[in-house]
Tab-separated table of C-alpha atoms (C1' of nucleotides) and ligand atoms in Angstrom:
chain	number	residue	atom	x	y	z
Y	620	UNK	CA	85.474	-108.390	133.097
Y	621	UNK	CA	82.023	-108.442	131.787
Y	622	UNK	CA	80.870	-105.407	135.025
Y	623	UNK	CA	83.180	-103.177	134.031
Y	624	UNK	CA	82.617	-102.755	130.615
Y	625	UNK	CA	78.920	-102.173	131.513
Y	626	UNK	CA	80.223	-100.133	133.893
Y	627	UNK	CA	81.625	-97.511	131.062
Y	628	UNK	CA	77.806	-98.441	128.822
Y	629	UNK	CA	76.327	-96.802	131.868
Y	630	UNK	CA	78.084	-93.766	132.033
Y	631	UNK	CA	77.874	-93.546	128.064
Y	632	UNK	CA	80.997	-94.226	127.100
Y	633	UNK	CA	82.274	-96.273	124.356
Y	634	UNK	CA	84.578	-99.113	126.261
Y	635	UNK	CA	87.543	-99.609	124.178
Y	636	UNK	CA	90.679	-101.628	124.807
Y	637	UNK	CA	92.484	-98.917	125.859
Y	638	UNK	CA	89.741	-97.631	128.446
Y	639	UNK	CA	88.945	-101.198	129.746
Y	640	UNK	CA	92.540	-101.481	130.913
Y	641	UNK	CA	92.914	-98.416	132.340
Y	642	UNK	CA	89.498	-99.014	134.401
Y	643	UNK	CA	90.533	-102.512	135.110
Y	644	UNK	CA	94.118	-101.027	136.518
Y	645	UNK	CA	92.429	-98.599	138.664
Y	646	UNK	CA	89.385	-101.494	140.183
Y	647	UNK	CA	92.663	-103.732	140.942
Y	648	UNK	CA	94.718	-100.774	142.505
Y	649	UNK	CA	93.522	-99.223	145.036
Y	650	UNK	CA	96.118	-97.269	146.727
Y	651	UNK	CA	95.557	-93.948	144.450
Y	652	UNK	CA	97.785	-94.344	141.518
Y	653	UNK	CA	99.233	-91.626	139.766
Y	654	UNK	CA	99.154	-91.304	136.272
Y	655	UNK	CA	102.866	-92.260	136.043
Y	656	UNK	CA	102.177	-95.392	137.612
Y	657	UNK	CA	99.207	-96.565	135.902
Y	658	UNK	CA	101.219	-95.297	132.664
Y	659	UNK	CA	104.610	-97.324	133.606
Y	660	UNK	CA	102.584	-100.673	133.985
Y	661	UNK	CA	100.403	-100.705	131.284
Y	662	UNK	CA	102.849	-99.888	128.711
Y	663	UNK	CA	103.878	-103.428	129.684
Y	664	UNK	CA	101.330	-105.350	129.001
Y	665	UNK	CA	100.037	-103.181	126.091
Y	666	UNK	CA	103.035	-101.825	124.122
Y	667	UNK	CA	101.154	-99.098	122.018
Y	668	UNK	CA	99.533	-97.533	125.367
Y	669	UNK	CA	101.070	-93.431	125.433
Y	670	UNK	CA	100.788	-91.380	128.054
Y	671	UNK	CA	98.463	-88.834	126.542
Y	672	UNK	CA	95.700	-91.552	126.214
Y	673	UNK	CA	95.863	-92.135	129.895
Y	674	UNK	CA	95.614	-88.722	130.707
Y	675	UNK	CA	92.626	-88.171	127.848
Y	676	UNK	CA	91.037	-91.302	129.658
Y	677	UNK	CA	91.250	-90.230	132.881
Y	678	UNK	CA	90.007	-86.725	132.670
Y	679	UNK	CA	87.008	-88.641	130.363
Y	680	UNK	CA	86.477	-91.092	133.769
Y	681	UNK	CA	86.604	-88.183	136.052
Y	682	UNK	CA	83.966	-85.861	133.544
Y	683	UNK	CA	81.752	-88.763	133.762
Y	684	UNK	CA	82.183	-89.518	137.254
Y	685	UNK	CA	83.481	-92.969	137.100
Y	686	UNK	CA	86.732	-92.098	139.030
Y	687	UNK	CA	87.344	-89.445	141.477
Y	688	UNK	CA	90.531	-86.532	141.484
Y	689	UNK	CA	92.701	-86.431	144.462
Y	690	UNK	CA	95.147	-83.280	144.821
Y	691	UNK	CA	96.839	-83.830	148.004
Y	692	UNK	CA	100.366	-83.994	147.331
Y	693	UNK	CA	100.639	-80.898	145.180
Y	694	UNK	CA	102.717	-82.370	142.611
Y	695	UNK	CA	100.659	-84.952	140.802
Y	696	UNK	CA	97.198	-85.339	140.661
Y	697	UNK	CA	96.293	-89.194	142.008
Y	698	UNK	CA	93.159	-91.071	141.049
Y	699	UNK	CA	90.517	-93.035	142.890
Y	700	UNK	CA	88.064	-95.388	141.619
Y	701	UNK	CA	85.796	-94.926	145.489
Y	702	UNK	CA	83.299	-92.230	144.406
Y	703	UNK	CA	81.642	-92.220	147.539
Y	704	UNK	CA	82.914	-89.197	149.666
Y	705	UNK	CA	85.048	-90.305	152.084
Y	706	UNK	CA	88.304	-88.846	153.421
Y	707	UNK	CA	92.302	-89.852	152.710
Y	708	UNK	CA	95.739	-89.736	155.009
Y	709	UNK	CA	98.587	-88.861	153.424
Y	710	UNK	CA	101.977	-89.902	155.187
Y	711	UNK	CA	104.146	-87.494	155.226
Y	712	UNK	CA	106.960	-89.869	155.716
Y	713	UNK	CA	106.152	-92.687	153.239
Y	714	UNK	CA	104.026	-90.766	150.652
Y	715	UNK	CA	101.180	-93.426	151.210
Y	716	UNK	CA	97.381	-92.135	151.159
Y	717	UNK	CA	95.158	-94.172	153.010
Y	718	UNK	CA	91.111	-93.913	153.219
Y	719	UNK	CA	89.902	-93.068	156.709
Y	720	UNK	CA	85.926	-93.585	158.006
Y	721	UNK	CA	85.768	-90.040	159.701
Y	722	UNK	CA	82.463	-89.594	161.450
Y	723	UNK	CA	82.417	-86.126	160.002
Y	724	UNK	CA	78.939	-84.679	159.269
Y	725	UNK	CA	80.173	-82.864	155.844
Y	726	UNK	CA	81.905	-86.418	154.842
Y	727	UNK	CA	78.741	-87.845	154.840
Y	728	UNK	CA	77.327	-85.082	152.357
Y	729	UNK	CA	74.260	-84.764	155.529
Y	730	UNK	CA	74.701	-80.916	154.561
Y	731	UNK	CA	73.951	-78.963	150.784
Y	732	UNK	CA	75.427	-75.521	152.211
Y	733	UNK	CA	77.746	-73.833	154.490
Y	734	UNK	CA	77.528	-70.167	155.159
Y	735	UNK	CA	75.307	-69.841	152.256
Y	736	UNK	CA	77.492	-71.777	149.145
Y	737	UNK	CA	76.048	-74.535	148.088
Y	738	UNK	CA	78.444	-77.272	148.401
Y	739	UNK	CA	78.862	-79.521	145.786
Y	740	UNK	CA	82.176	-81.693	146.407
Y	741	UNK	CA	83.687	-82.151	150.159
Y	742	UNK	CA	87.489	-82.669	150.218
Y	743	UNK	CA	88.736	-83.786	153.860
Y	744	UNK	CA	92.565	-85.077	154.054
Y	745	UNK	CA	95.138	-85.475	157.249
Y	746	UNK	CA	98.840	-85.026	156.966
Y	747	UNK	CA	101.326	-86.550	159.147
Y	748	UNK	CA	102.487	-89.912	160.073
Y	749	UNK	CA	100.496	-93.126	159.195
Y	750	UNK	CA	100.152	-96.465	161.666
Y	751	UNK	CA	103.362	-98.377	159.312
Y	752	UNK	CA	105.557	-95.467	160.144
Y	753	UNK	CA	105.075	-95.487	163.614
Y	754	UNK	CA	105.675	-98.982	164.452
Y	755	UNK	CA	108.952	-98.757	162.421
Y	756	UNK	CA	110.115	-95.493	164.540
Y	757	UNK	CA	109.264	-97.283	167.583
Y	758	UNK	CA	111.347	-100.407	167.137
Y	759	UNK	CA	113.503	-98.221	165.889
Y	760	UNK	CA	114.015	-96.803	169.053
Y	761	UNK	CA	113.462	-100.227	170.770
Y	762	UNK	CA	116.411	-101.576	169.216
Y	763	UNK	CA	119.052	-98.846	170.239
T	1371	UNK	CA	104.387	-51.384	161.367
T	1372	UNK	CA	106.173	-52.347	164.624
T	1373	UNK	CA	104.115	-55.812	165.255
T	1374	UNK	CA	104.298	-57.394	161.811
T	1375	UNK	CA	108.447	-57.130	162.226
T	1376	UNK	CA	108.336	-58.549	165.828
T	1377	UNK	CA	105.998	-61.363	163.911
T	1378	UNK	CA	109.047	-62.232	162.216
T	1379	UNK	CA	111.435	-62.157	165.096
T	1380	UNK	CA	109.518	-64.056	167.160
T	1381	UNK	CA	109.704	-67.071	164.698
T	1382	UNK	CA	113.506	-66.412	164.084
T	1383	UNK	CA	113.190	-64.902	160.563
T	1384	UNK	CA	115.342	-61.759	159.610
T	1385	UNK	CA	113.176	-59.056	158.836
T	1386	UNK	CA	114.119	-57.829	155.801
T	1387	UNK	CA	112.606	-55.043	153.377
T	1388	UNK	CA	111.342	-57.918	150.799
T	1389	UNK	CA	110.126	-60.114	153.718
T	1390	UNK	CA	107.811	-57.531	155.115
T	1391	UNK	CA	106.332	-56.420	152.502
T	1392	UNK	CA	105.280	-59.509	151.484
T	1393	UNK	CA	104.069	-59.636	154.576
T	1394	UNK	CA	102.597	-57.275	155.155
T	1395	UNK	CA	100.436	-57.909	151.821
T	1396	UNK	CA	99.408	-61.007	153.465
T	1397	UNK	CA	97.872	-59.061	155.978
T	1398	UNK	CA	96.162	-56.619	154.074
T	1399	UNK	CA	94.553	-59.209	151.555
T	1400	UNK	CA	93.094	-62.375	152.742
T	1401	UNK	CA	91.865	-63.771	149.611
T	1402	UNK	CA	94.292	-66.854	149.478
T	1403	UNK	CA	96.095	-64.971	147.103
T	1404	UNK	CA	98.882	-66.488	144.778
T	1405	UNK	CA	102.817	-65.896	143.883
T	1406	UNK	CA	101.333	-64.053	140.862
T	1407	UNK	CA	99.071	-61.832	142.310
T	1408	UNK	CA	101.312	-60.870	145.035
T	1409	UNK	CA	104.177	-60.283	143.150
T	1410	UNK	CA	102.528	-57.858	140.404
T	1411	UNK	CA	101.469	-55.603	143.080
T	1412	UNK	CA	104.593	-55.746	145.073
T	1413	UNK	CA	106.736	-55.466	141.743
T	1414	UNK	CA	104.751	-51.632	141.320
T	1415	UNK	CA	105.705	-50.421	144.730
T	1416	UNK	CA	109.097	-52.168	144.982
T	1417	UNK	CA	110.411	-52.175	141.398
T	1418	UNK	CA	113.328	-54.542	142.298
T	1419	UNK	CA	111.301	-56.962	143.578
T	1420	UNK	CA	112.006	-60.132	141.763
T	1421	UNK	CA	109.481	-62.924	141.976
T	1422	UNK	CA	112.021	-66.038	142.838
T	1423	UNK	CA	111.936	-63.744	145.965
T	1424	UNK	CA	108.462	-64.321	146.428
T	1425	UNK	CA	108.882	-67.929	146.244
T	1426	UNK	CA	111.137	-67.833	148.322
T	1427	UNK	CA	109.833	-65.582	151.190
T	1428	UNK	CA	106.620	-67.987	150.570
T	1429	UNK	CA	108.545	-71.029	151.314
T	1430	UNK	CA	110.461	-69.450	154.518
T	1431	UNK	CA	107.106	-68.501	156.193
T	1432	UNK	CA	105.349	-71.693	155.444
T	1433	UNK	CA	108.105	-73.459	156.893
T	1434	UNK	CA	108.313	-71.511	159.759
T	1435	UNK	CA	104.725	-71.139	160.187
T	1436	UNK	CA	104.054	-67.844	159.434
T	1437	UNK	CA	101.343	-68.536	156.866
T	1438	UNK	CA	99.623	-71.523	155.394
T	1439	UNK	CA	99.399	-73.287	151.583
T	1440	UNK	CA	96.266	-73.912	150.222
T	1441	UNK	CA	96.406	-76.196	147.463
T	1442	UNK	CA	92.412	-76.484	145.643
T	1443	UNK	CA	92.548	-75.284	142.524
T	1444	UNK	CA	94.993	-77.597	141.433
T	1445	UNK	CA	96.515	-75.243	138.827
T	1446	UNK	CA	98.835	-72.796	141.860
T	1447	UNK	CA	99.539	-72.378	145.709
T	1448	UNK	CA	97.480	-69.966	147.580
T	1449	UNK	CA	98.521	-68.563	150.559
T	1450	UNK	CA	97.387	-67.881	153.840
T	1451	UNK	CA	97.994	-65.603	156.592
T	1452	UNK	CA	95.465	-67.837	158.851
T	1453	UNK	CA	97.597	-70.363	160.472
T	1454	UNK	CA	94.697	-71.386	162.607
T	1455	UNK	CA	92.900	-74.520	161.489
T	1456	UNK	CA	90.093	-73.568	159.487
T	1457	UNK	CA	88.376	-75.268	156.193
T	1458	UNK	CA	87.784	-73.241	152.756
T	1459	UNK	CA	84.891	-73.352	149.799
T	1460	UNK	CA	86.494	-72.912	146.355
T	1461	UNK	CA	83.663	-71.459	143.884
T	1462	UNK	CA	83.313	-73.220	140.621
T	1463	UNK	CA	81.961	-70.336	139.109
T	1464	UNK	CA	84.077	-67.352	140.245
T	1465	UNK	CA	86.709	-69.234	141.726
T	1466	UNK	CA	86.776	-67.212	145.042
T	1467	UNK	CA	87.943	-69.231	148.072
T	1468	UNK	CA	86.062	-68.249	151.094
T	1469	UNK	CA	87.013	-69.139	154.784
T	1470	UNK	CA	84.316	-71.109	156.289
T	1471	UNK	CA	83.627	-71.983	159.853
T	1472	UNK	CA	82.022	-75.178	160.197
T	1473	UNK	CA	81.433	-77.605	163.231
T	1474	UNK	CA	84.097	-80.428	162.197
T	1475	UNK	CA	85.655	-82.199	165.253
T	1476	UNK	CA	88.601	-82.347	163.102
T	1477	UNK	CA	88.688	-78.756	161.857
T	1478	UNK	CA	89.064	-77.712	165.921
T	1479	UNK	CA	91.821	-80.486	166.061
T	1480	UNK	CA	89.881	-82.345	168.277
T	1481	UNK	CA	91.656	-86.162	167.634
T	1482	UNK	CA	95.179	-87.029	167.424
T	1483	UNK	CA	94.582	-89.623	165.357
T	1484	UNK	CA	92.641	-91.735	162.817
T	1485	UNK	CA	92.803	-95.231	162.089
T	1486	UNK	CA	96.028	-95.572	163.991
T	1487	UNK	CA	97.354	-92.712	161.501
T	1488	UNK	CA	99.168	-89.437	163.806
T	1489	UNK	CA	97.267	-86.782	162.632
T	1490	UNK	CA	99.732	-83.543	162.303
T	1491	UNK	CA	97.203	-81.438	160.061
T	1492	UNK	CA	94.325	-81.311	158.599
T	1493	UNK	CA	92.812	-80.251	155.302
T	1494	UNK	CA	89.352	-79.542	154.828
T	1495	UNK	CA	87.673	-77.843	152.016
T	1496	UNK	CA	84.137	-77.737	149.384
T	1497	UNK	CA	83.616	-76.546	146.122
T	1498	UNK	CA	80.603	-75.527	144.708
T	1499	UNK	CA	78.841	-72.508	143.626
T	1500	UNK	CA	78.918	-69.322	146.215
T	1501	UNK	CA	76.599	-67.402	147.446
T	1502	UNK	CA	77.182	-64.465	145.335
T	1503	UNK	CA	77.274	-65.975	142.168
T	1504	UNK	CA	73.903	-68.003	143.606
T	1505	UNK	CA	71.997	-64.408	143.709
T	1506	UNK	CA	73.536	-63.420	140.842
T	1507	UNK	CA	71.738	-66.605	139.152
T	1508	UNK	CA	68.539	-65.841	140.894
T	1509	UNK	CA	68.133	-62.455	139.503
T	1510	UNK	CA	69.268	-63.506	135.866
T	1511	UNK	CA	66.116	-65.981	135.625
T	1512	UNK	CA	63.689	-63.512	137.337
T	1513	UNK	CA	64.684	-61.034	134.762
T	1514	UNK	CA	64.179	-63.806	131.791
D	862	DT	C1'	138.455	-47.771	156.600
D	863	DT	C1'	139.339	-51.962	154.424
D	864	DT	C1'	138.575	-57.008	154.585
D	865	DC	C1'	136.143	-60.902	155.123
D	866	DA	C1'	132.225	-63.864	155.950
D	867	DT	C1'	127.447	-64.674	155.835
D	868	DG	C1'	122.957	-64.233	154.403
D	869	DT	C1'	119.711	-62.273	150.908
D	870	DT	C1'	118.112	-61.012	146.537
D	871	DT	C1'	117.897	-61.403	141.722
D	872	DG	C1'	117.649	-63.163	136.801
D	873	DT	C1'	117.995	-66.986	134.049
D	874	DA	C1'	117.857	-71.712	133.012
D	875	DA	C1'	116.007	-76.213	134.064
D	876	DT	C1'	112.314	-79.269	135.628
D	877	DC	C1'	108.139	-81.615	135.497
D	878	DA	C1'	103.255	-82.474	135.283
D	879	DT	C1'	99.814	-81.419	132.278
D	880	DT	C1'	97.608	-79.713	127.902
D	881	DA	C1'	97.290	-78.589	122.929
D	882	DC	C1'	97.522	-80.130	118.569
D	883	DA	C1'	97.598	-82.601	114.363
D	884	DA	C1'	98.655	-86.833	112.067
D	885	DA	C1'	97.719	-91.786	112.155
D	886	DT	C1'	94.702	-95.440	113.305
D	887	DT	C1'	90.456	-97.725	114.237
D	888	DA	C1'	85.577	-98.609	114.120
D	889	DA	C1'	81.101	-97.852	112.440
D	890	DA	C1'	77.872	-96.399	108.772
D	891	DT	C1'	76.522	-96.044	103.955
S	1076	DA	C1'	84.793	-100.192	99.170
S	1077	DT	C1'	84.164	-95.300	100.651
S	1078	DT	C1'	83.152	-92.127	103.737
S	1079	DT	C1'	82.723	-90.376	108.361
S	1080	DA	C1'	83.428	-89.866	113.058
S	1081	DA	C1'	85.788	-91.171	117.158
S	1082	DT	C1'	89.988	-92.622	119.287
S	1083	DT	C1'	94.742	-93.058	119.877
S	1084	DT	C1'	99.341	-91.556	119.509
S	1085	DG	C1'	103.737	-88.710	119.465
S	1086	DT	C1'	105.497	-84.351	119.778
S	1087	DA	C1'	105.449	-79.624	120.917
S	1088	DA	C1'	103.893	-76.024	124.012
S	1089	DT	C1'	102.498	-74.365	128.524
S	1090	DG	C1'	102.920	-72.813	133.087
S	1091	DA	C1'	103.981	-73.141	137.854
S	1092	DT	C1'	107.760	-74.128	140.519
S	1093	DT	C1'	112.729	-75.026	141.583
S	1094	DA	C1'	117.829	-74.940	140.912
S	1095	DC	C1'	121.598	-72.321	140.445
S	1096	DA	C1'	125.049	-68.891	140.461
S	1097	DA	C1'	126.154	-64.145	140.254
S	1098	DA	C1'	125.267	-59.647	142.420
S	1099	DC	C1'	124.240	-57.236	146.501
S	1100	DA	C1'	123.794	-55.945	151.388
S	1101	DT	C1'	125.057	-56.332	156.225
S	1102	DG	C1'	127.847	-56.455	159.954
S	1103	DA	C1'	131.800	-58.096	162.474
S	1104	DA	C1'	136.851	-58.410	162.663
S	1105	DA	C1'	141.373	-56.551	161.493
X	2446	MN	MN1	90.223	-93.046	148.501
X	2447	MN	MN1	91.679	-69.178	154.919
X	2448	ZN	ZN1	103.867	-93.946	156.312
X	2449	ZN	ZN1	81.282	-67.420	143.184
DNA sequence: TTTCATGTTTGTAATCATTACAAATTAAAT
DNA sequence: ATTTAATTTGTAATGATTACAAACATGAAA
């Protein structure tokens, strides 16, 4: 409890209630919430919570680089407390995004340009269908 | 002419006025353009032309594979006559999107898979600043 | 040629995530 | 206690996309 609110101090911003919940949410969830998500549980525990201070508080993380952006599924933007650069799965049949270790030269940010643009973010995602899925289809099969 | 309408046969789509000019705007611009920008210079030459069309014609030849979506800016689609797998750099500044060939073993769909995860497609782009707007930079402080 | 069926195009209305905005609240400073 | 600035909140606006149903075109049967 005590890390993350030195966490914000760091990145010089002022950790209020609101904030330290919202950062807490994302440390203990890491599957790439959406701001619906994060939105529908917190209102639980803290009644006053409204959306537009999520969104305010994420875009505030994100500025400051405490959290990262993820655009994959093209409807809602997801959120992701790894800042390292590292690539994401999305399952096409379950929605999940998983992280993935790809031994990718540009994932590893070992390069600062390509065809003369100097890069400043990578993005690297897959699309199709993840390990769960698979297993399910088989037995699936198995069973008929 | 003759080719672009047998590109539409071939992958079982009617060829129909709308449908190939839109195509055959693809063709002639491959900037990633979006719904808007394709529609308000289609709308000049075909007045009729209505732009639920374009979404749909859009839709059709993504799912058919006709063209590709590129989804970076986070704001619209792009689109993207390209269909082979290549990786793009979004500029921060000018917010071109440039095609970029780079030595990914994923970008030449080298693997199947990751982590156990069926890989179907893959996404791969940077942002950054480009190398236009990086000369254009340069000069500006020489001339300071 | 008329009739009918099917697919396509079009305009408008609805949706949905996100942003803008201004009032209300809180915290810090004097 | 007063003042000031920052934060939070609810509501309204935005903007890209989708849903929908009417209008239109095409082409085969009658
Ligand atoms: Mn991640
Ligand atoms: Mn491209
Ligand atoms: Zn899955
Ligand atoms: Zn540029």
């Amino acid at each position: 409890m005590k890390h993350i609110k030195g966490e914000l101090e760091q990145k010089g911003i002022k950790p209020t209630y609101q904030r330290l919940c919202i950062l807490e949410y994302l440390h203990a969830h890491l599957v790439h919430p959406t701001v619906e998500g994060i939105y529908d549980e917190l209102v639980d525990r803290v009644p006053t919570m409204s959306k537009t201070t999520v969104y305010n508080t994420l875009r505030l993380f994100s500025e400051k680089d405490v959290i990262n952006e993820i655009r994959i599924t093209g409807t809602e933007v997801r959120y992701d407390i790894n800042c390292q650069s590292h690539h994401h799965f999305l399952c096409k049949k379950c929605g999940k995004i998983y992280d993935v270790d790809v031994t990718c030269p540009f994932a590893n940010m070992e390069h600062k340009e390509v065809s003369g643009h100097e890069i400043q973010e990578v993005h690297g995602y897959f699309k199709g269908i993840c390990k769960e899925c698979l297993t399910k289809q088989n037995n699936e099969q198995k069973g008929r």
